[in-house]
Coordinates of C-alpha atoms in Angstrom, one line a residue:
X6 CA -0.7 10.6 -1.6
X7 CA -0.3 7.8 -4.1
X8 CA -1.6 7.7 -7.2
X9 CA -2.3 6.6 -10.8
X10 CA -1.8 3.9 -13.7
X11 CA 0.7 5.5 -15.7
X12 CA 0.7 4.8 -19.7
X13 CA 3.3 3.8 -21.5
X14 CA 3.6 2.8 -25.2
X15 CA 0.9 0.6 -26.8
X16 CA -1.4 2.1 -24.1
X17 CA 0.1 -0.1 -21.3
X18 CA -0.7 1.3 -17.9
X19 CA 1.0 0.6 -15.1
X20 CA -0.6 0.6 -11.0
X21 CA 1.7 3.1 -8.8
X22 CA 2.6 2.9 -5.5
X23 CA 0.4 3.8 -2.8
X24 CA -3.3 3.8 -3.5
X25 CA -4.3 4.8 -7.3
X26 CA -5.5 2.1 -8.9
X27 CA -7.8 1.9 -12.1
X28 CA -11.2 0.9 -12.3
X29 CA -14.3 0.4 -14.4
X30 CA -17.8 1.1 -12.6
X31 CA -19.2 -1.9 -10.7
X32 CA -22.7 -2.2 -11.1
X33 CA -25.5 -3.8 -13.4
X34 CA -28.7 -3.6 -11.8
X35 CA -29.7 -1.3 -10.1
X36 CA -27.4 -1.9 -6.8
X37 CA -29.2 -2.1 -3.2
X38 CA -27.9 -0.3 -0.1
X39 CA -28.6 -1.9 3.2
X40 CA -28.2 0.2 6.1
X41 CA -27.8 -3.0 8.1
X42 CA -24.8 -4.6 6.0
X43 CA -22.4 -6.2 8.3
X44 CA -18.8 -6.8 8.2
X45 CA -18.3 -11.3 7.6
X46 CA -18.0 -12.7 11.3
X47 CA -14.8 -14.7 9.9
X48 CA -13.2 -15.7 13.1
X49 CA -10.4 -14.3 13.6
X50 CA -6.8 -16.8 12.9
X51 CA -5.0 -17.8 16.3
X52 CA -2.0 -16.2 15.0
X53 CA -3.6 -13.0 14.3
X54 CA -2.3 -9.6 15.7
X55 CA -4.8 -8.8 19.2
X56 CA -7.4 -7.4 18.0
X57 CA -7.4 -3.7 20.5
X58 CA -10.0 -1.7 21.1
X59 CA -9.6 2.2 20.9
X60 CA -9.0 2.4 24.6
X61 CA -6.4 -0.6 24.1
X62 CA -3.8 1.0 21.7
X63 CA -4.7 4.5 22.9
X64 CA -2.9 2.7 26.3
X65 CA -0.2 0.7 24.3
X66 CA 0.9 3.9 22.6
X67 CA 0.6 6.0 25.8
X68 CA 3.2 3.7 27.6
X69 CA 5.1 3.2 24.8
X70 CA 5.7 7.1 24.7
X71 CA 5.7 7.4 28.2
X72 CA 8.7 4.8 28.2
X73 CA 10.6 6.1 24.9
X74 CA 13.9 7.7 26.5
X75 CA 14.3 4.1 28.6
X76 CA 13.6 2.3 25.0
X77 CA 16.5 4.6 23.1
X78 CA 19.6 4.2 26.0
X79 CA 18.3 0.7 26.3
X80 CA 18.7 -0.5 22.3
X81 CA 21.6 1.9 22.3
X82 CA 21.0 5.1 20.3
X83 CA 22.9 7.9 20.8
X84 CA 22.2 10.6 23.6
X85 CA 20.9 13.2 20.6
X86 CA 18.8 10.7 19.5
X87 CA 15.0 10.4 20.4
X88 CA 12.3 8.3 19.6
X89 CA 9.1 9.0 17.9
X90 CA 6.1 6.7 18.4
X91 CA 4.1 5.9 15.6
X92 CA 2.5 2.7 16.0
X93 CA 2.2 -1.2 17.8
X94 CA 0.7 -4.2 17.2
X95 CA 0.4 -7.0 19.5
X96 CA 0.5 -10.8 19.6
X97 CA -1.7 -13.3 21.4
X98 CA 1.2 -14.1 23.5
X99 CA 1.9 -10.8 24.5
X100 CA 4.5 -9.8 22.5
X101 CA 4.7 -5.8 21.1
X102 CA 5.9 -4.8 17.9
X103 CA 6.7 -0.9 18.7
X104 CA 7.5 1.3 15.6
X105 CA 9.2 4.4 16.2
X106 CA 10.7 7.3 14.2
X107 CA 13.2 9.3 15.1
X108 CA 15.3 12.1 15.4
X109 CA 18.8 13.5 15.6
X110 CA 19.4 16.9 17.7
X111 CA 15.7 17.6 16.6
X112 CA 15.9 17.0 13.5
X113 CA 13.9 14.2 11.3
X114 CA 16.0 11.0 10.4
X115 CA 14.5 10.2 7.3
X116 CA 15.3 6.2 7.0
X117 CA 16.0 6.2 10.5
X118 CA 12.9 4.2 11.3
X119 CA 12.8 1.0 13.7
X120 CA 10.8 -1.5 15.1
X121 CA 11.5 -3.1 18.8
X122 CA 10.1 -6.5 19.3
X123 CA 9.4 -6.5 23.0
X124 CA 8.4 -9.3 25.3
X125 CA 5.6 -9.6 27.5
X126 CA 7.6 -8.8 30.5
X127 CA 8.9 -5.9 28.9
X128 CA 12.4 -7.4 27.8
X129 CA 13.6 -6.4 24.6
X130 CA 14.3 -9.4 22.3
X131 CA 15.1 -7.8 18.9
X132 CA 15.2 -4.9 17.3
X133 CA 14.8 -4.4 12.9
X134 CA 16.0 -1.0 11.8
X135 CA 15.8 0.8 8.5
X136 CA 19.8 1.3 8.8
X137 CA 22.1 -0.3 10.2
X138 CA 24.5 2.8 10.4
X139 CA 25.6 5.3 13.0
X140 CA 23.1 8.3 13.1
X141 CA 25.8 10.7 13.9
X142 CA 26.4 14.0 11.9
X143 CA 29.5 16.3 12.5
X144 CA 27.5 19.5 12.4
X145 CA 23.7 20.8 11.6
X146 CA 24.4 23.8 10.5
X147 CA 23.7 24.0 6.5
X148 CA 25.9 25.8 4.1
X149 CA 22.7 26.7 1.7
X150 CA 20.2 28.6 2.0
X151 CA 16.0 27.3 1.8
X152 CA 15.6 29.7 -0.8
X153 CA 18.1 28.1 -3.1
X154 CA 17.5 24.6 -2.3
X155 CA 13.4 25.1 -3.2
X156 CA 14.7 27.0 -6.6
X157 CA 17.1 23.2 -7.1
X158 CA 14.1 21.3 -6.1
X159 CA 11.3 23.0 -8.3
X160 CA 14.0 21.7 -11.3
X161 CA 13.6 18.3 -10.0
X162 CA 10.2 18.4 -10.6
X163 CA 10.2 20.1 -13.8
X164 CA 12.5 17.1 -14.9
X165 CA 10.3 14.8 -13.4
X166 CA 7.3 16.2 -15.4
X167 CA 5.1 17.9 -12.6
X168 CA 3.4 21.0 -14.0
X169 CA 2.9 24.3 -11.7
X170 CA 5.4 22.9 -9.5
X171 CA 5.5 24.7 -6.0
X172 CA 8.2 24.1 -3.7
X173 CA 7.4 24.8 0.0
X174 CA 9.9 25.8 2.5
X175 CA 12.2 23.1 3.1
X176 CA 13.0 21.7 6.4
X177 CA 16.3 20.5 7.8
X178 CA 16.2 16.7 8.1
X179 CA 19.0 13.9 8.3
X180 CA 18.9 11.7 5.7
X181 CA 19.7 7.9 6.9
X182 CA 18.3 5.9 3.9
X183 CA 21.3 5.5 1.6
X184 CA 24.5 4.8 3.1
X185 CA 25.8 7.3 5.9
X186 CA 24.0 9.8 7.5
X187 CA 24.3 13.2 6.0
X188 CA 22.7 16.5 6.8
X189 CA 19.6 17.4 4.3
X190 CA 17.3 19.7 3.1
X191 CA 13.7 17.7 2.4
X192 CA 11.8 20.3 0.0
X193 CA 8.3 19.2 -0.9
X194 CA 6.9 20.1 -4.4
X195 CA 3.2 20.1 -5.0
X196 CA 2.0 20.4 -8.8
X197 CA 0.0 18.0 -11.3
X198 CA 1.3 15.4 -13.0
X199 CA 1.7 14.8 -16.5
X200 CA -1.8 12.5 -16.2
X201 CA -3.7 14.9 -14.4
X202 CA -2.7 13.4 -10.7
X203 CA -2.1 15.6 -7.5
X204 CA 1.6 15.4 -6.9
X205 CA 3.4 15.8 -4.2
X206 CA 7.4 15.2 -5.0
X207 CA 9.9 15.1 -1.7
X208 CA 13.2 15.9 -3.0
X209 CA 16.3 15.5 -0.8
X210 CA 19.2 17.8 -1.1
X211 CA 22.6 17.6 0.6
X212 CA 22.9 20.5 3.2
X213 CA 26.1 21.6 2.2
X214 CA 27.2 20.7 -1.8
X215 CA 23.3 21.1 -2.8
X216 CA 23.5 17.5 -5.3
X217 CA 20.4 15.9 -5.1
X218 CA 20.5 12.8 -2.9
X219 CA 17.0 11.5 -3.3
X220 CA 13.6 11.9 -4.6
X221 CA 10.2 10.1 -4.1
X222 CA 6.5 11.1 -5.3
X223 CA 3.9 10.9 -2.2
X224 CA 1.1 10.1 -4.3
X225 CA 1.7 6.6 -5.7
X226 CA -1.4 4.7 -7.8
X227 CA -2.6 1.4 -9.0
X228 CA -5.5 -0.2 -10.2
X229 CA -8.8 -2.0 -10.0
X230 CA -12.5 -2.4 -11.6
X231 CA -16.0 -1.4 -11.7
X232 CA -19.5 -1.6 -12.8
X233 CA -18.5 -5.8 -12.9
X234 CA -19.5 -6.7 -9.4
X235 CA -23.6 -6.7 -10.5
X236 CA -25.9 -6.4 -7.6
X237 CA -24.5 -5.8 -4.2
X238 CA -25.3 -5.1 -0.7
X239 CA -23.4 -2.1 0.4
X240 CA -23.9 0.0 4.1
X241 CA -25.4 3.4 4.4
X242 CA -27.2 5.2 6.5
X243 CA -30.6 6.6 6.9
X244 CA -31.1 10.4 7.6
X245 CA -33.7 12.6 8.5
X246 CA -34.7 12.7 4.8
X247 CA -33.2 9.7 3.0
X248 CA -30.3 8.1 3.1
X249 CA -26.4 9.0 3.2
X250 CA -23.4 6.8 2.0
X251 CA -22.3 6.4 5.1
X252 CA -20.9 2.6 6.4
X253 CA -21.8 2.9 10.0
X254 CA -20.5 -1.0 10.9
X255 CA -16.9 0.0 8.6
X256 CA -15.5 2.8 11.0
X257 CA -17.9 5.4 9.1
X258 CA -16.9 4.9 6.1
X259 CA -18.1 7.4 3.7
X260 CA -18.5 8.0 -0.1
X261 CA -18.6 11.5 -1.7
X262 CA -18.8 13.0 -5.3
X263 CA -16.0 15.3 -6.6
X264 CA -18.7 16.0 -9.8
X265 CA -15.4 16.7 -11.8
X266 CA -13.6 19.2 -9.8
X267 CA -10.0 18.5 -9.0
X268 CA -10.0 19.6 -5.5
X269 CA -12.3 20.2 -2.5
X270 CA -14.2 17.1 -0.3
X271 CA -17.4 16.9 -2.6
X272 CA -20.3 16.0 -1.3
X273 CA -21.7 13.1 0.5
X274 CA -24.4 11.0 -1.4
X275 CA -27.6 10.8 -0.7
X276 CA -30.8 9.0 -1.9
X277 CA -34.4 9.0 -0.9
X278 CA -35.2 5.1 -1.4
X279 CA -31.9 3.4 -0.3
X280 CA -31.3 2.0 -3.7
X281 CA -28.0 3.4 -5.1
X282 CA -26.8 3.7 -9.3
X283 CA -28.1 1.5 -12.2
X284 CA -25.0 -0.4 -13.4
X285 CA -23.7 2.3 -15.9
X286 CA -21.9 4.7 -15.8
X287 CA -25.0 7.2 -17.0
X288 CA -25.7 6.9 -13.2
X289 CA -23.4 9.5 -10.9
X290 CA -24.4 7.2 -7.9
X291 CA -22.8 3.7 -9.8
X292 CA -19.0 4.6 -8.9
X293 CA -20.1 5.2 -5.7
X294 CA -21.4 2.0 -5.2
X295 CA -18.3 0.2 -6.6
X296 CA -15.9 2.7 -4.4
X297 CA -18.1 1.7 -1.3
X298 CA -18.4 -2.0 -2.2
X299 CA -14.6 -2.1 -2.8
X300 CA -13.9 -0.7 0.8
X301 CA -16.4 -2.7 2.2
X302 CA -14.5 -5.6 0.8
X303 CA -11.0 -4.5 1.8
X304 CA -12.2 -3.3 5.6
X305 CA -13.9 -7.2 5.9
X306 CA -10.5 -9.0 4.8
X307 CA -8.3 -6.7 6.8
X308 CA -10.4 -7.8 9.9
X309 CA -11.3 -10.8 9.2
X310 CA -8.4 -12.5 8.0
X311 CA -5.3 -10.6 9.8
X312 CA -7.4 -8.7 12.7
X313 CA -6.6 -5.1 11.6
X314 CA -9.8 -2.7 12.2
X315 CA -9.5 -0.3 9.3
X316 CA -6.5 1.0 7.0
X317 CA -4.8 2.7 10.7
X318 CA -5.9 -0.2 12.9
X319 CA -7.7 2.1 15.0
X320 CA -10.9 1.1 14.1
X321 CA -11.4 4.3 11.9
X322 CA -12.8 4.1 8.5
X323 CA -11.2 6.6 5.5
X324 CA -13.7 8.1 2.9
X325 CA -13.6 7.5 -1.1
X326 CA -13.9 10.5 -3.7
X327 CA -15.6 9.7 -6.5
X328 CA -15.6 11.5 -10.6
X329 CA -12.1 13.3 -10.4
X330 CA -11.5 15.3 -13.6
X331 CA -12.8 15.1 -16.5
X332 CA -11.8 11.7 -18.2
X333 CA -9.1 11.1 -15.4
X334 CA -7.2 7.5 -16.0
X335 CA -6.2 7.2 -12.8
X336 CA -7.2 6.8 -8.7
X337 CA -5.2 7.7 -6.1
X338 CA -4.8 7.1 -2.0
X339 CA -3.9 10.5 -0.1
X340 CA -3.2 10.3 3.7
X341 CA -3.3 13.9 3.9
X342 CA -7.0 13.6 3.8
X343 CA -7.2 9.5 4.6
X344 CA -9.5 9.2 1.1
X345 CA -9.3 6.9 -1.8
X346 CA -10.0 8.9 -4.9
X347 CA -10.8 7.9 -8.5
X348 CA -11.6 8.6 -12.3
X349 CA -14.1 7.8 -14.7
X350 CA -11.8 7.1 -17.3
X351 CA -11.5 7.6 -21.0
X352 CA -14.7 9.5 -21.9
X353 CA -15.6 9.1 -18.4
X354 CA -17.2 5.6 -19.5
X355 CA -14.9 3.4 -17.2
X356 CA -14.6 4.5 -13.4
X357 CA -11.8 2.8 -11.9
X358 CA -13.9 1.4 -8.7
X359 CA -13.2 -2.2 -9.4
X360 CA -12.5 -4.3 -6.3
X361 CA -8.8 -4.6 -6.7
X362 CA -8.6 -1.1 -7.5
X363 CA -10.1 0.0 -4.4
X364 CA -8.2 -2.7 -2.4
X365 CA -4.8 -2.1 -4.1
X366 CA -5.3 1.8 -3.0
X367 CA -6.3 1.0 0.4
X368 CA -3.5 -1.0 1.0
X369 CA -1.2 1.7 0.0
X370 CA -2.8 3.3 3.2
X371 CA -2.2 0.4 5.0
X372 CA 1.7 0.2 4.3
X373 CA 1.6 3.7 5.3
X374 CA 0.9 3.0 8.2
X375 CA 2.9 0.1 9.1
X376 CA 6.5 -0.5 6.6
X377 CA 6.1 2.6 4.9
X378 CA 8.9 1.4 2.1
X379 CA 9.4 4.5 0.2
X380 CA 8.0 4.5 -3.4
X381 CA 11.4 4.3 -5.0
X382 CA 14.2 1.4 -6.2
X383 CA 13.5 -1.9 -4.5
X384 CA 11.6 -0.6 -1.4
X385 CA 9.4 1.0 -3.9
X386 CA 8.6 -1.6 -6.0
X387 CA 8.0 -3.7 -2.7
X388 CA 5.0 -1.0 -1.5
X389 CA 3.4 -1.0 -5.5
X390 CA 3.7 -5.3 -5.0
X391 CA 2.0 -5.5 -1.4
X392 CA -0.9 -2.8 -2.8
X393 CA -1.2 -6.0 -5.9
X394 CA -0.9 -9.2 -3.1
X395 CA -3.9 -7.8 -1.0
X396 CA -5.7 -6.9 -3.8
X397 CA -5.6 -10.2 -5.5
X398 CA -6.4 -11.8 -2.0
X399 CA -9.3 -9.2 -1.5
X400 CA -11.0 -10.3 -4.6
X401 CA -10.3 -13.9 -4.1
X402 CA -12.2 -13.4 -0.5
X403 CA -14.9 -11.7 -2.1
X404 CA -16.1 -14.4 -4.0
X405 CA -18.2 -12.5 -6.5
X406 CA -19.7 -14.2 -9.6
X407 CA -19.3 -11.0 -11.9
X408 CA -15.0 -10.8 -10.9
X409 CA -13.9 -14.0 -9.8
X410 CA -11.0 -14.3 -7.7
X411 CA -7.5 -14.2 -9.9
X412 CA -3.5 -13.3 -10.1
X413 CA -4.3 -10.9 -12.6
X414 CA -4.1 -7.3 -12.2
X415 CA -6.5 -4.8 -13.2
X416 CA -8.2 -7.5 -15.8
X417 CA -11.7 -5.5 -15.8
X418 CA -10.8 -2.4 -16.6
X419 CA -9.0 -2.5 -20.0
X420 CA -6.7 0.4 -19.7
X421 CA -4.5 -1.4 -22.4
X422 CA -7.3 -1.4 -24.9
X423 CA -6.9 -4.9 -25.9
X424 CA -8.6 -6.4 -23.2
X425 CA -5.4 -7.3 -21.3
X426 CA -4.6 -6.9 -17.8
X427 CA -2.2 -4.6 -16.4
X428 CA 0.0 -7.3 -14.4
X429 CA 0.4 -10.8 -14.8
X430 CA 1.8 -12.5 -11.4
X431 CA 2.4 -15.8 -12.8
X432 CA 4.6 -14.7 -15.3
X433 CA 4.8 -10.9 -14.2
X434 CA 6.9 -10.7 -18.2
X435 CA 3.7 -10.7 -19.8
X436 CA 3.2 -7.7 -19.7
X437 CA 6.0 -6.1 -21.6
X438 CA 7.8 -5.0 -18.8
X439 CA 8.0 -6.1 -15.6
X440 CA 10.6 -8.3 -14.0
X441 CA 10.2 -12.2 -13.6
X442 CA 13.3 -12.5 -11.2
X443 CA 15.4 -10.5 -9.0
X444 CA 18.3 -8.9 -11.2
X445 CA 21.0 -6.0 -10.6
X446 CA 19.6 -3.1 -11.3
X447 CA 16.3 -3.9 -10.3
X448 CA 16.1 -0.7 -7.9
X449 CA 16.7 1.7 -10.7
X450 CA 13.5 0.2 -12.8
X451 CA 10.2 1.8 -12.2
X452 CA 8.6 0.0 -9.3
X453 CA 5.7 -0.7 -11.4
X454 CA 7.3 -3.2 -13.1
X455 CA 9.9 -4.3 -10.4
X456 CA 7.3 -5.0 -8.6
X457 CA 7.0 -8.2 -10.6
X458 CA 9.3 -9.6 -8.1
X459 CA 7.9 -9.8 -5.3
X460 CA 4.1 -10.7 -7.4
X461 CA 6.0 -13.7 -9.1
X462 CA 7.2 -14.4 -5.6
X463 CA 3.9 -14.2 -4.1
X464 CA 2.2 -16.2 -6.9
X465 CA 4.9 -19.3 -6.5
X466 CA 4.6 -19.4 -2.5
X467 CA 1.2 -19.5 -2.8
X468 CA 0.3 -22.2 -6.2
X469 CA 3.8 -23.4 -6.7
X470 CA 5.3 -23.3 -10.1
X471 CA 4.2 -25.0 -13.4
X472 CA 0.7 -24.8 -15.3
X473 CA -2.5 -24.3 -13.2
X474 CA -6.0 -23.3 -13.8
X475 CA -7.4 -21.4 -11.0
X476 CA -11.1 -20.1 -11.2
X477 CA -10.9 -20.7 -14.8
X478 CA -8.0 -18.8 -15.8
X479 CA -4.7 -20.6 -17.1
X480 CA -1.3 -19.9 -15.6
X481 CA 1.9 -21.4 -16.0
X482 CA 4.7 -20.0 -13.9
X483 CA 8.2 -20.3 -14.4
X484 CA 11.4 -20.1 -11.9
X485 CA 14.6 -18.6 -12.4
X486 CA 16.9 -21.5 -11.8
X487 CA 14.1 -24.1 -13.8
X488 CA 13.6 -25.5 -10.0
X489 CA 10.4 -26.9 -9.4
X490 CA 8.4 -24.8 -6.3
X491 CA 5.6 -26.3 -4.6
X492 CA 3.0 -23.9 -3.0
X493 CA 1.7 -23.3 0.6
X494 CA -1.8 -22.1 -0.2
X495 CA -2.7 -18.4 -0.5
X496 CA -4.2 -18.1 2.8
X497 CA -1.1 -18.9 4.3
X498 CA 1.5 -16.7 1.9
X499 CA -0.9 -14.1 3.0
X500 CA -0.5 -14.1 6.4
X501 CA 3.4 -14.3 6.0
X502 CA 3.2 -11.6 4.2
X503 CA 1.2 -9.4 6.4
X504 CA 3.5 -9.9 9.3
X505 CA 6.3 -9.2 7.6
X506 CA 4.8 -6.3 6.5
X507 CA 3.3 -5.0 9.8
X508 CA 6.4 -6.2 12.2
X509 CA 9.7 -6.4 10.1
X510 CA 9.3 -4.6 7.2
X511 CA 10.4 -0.9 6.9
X512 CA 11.4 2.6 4.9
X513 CA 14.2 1.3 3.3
X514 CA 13.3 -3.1 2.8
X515 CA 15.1 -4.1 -0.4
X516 CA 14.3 -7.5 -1.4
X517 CA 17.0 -8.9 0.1
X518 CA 16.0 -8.0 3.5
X519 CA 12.0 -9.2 2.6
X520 CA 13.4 -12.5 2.0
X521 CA 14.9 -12.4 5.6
X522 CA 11.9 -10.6 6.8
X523 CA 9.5 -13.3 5.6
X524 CA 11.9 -15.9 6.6
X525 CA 11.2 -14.7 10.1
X526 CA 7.6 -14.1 9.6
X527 CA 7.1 -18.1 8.7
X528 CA 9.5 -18.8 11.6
X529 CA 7.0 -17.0 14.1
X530 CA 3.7 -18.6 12.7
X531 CA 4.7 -22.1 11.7
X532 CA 8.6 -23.0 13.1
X533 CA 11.8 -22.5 11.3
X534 CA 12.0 -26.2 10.7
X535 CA 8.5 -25.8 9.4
X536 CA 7.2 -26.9 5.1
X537 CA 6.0 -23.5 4.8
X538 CA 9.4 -21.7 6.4
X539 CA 11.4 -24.2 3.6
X540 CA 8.6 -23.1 0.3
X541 CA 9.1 -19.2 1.6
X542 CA 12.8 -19.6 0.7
X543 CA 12.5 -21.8 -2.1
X544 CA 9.7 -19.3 -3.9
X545 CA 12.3 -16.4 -3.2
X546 CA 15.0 -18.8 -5.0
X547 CA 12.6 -19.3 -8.1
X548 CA 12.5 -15.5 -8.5
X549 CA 16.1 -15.4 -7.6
X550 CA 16.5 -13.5 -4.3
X551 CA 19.0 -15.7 -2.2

């Protein structure tokens, strides 16, 4: 699960990792439904991931599974090693991008991830791995018992400020991710967080001296607006008395309302005359609208611009949760239950449905489902960066007068109280916190604001350094060496940046290994002798990654 906008001093919030994102509540007038609202018919770009049907990947994953023990002797993994197939993409050329997990004498290899970049004929011409070492332990038997590994890790989550912490029964993994291979204990602590968020802490124990090793929260947050998007066209359904919130041409999409509880599905809206909230937040029904307007959005861009049908690329829409708590500052993406849910706010005035809320959250789904960086040190702040580039590049898409296209994050929703956003990409600084360049230390700062990295990054591959004034907002990005960086254009950083993501990217990408990743990403689409394979790696030298 990911989750919330964390606060700070002087009432700075902060977008975590995996789906929580902020929002205010999107409509003015009162918003119209159209059961006939269609997805844009954006054709899709040439270098666009195939676009399969069910039946396609269904077949794709079959085979892949089918071939799995061939696929482990032939990239060379050891015979206790065994391959776990999770998901595949596929070029126009017939290429396959097969990501596995794995495991070790049965047991989970956390960080032991891997993708293998297959040919058309079958041949296997590359291979990226989370590690590079040796899965090999010299026993799996563990010196400590369950019981006192839960009792270590419902400590951890004291520490870490999770309230009625509840460890459940750890299970016996190998932990790959830091250095070499070791057996572990993975103990999973659910609770609330200090802001009212769901959390789910995974805290990894050495097997046989019981230190702590590693520790990640599942439900990561971020950002986003509402009630700014005016009058929209959103897709529901009619029913035998009325109509339901459900987005028939999106995968089934559907919108639901928690009415303050903290737990439980809610239930499904519904409204006699197909014309959904009044703009304010006085109106239950005008979250809803932005939380369904906002996954519209994000569904359309996903398919549209990179070919991906839905947050799994199986063509499957998720459902949004709307009113969570009482005057909840927060939303939240959970793959447990594939929903995006959110707050209302302070004095439950401000729902956090804004369009790169909701986009930031469902692109935490998204990496889920394809790098999966865990929400700690660099990888981390890599995941909570990707959730800000799509969300940026959903709202730019979206072209709507009321929230213009921007590099700002989380402008709308005023979390900070002085109407300043959360994140700045330009000049990620800004905000107090985050980090402008690449420095040492960078994976111990909270990925919030190491995130700034890879935004800064983002922001100078796609504009280029220097002033600018984009949709009427001024920006003037620096570099760290005082180099001047020319830009690509957005729509092309974007698509580098998705196929990192989906093909090369993985649990444990620092930002090291995202420069070489996205290296390889402009290499595939454009040539490594390429304009746009030379701005990638001098935009990762203005936020010094080398």
């Amino acid at each position: 699960m990911t989750s919330h906008i964390s606060r700070p001093s002087r009432r700075r919030s902060t977008l975590a990792i995996a789906t929580a994102v902020t929002a205010g509540a999107l409509l003015t007038a009162g918003l119209t439904t159209g059961a006939s609202a269609q997805p844009e018919k954006d054709a899709a770009p040439s270098d666009a991931p195939v676009t399969l049907s069910a039946s396609a990947r269904a077949e794709l994953l079959q085979d892949a599974n089918a071939d799995k023990a061939a696929t482990a002797d032939r990239i060379g993994l050891d015979a206790k090693e065994k391959l776990v197939v999770r998901d595949v993409v596929k070029d126009s050329d017939g290429t396959t991008h097969t990501r596995y997990e794995r495991t070790y004498d049965g047991l989970p290899v956390l960080g032991g991830d891997l993708v293998v970049h297959a040919a058309k004929s079958g041949k296997v011409e590359d291979v990226t791995k989370a590690t590079e070492a040796s899965v090999k332990v010299p026993s799996t038997d563990a010196k400590l018992t369950r019981s006192s590994v839960a009792k270590s890790a419902e400590s951890s989550a004291a520490k870490a400020k999770t309230a009625q912490a509840d460890a459940q029964a750890p299970r016996k993994v190998i932990w790959a991710a830091s250095g070499k291979p070791v057996l572990a204990y993975e103990t999973v602590v659910t609770g609330v967080q200090k802001d009212g968020t769901p959390s789910r802490l995974h805290v990894i124990t050495d097997a046989a001296t019981g230190k702590k090793l590693y520790q990640f929260q599942e439900i990561e947050t971020g950002t986003g607006n509402s009630q700014y998007s005016g009058k929209v066209t959103i897709g529901s359904k009619k029913g035998t008395s009325g109509y339901e919130l459900t987005d028939k041409a999106r995968g089934g999409h559907r919108t639901y309302d928690l009415k303050h509880a903290e737990s439980g599905a809610g239930k499904l809206f519904k409204d006699a005359n197909d014309v959904w909230g009044n703009g304010k937040p006085s109106s239950a029904q005008t979250a809803a609208v932005d939380a369904a307007y906002g996954a519209q959005l994000t569904w359309d861009y996903y398919k549209s611009v990179h070919g991906r049908k839905g947050i799994n690329g199986d063509g499957k829409g998720a459902t949004s949760r709307v009113h969570f708590g009482n005057g909840y500052v927060n939303a939240f993406w959970d793959s447990g239950c594939f929903c995006m849910t959110y707050g209302d706010g302070e004095g439950n005035k401000k729902p956090l449905t804004s369009i790169d809320v909701a986009a930031h959250e469902m692109t935490h789904g998204v990496t889920s489902a394809t790098g999966n960086m865990e929400y700690s040190g660099e990888a981390g702040g890599l995941n909570e960066a990707t959730s800000d580039i799509f969300a940026a590049a959903v709202e730019f898409r979206a072209k709507n007068p009321k929230d213009v296209g921007d590099y700002l994050i989380g402008e709308k929703i005023d979390i900070n109280g002085d109407g300043t956003p959360l994140r700045y990409m330009d000049k990620p600084s800004k905000d107090g916190a985050s980090l402008d360049k690449w420095k040492a230390g960078a994976g111990r700062v909270d990925v919030h604001y190491s995130s700034g990295i890879a935004n800064h990054f983002f922001y100078l591959l796609s504009e280029g350094s220097g002033k600018k004034r984009i949709n009427g907002v001024q920006y003037n990005s620096p570099t760290a060496d005082g180099s001047k960086v020319l830009g690509i254009g957005r729509a092309k950083a974007e698509k580098i940046w998705f196929r990192a993501l989906t093909r090369y990217f993985t649990s444990t990408t620092d930002y090291k290994a995202a420069r070489k990743a996205t290296l390889r990403a402009a290499k595939d689409l454009y040539g490594a002798t390429s304009t746009e394979y030379k701005r990638v790696a001098a935009a990762w030298a203005g936020v010094n990654v080398k």
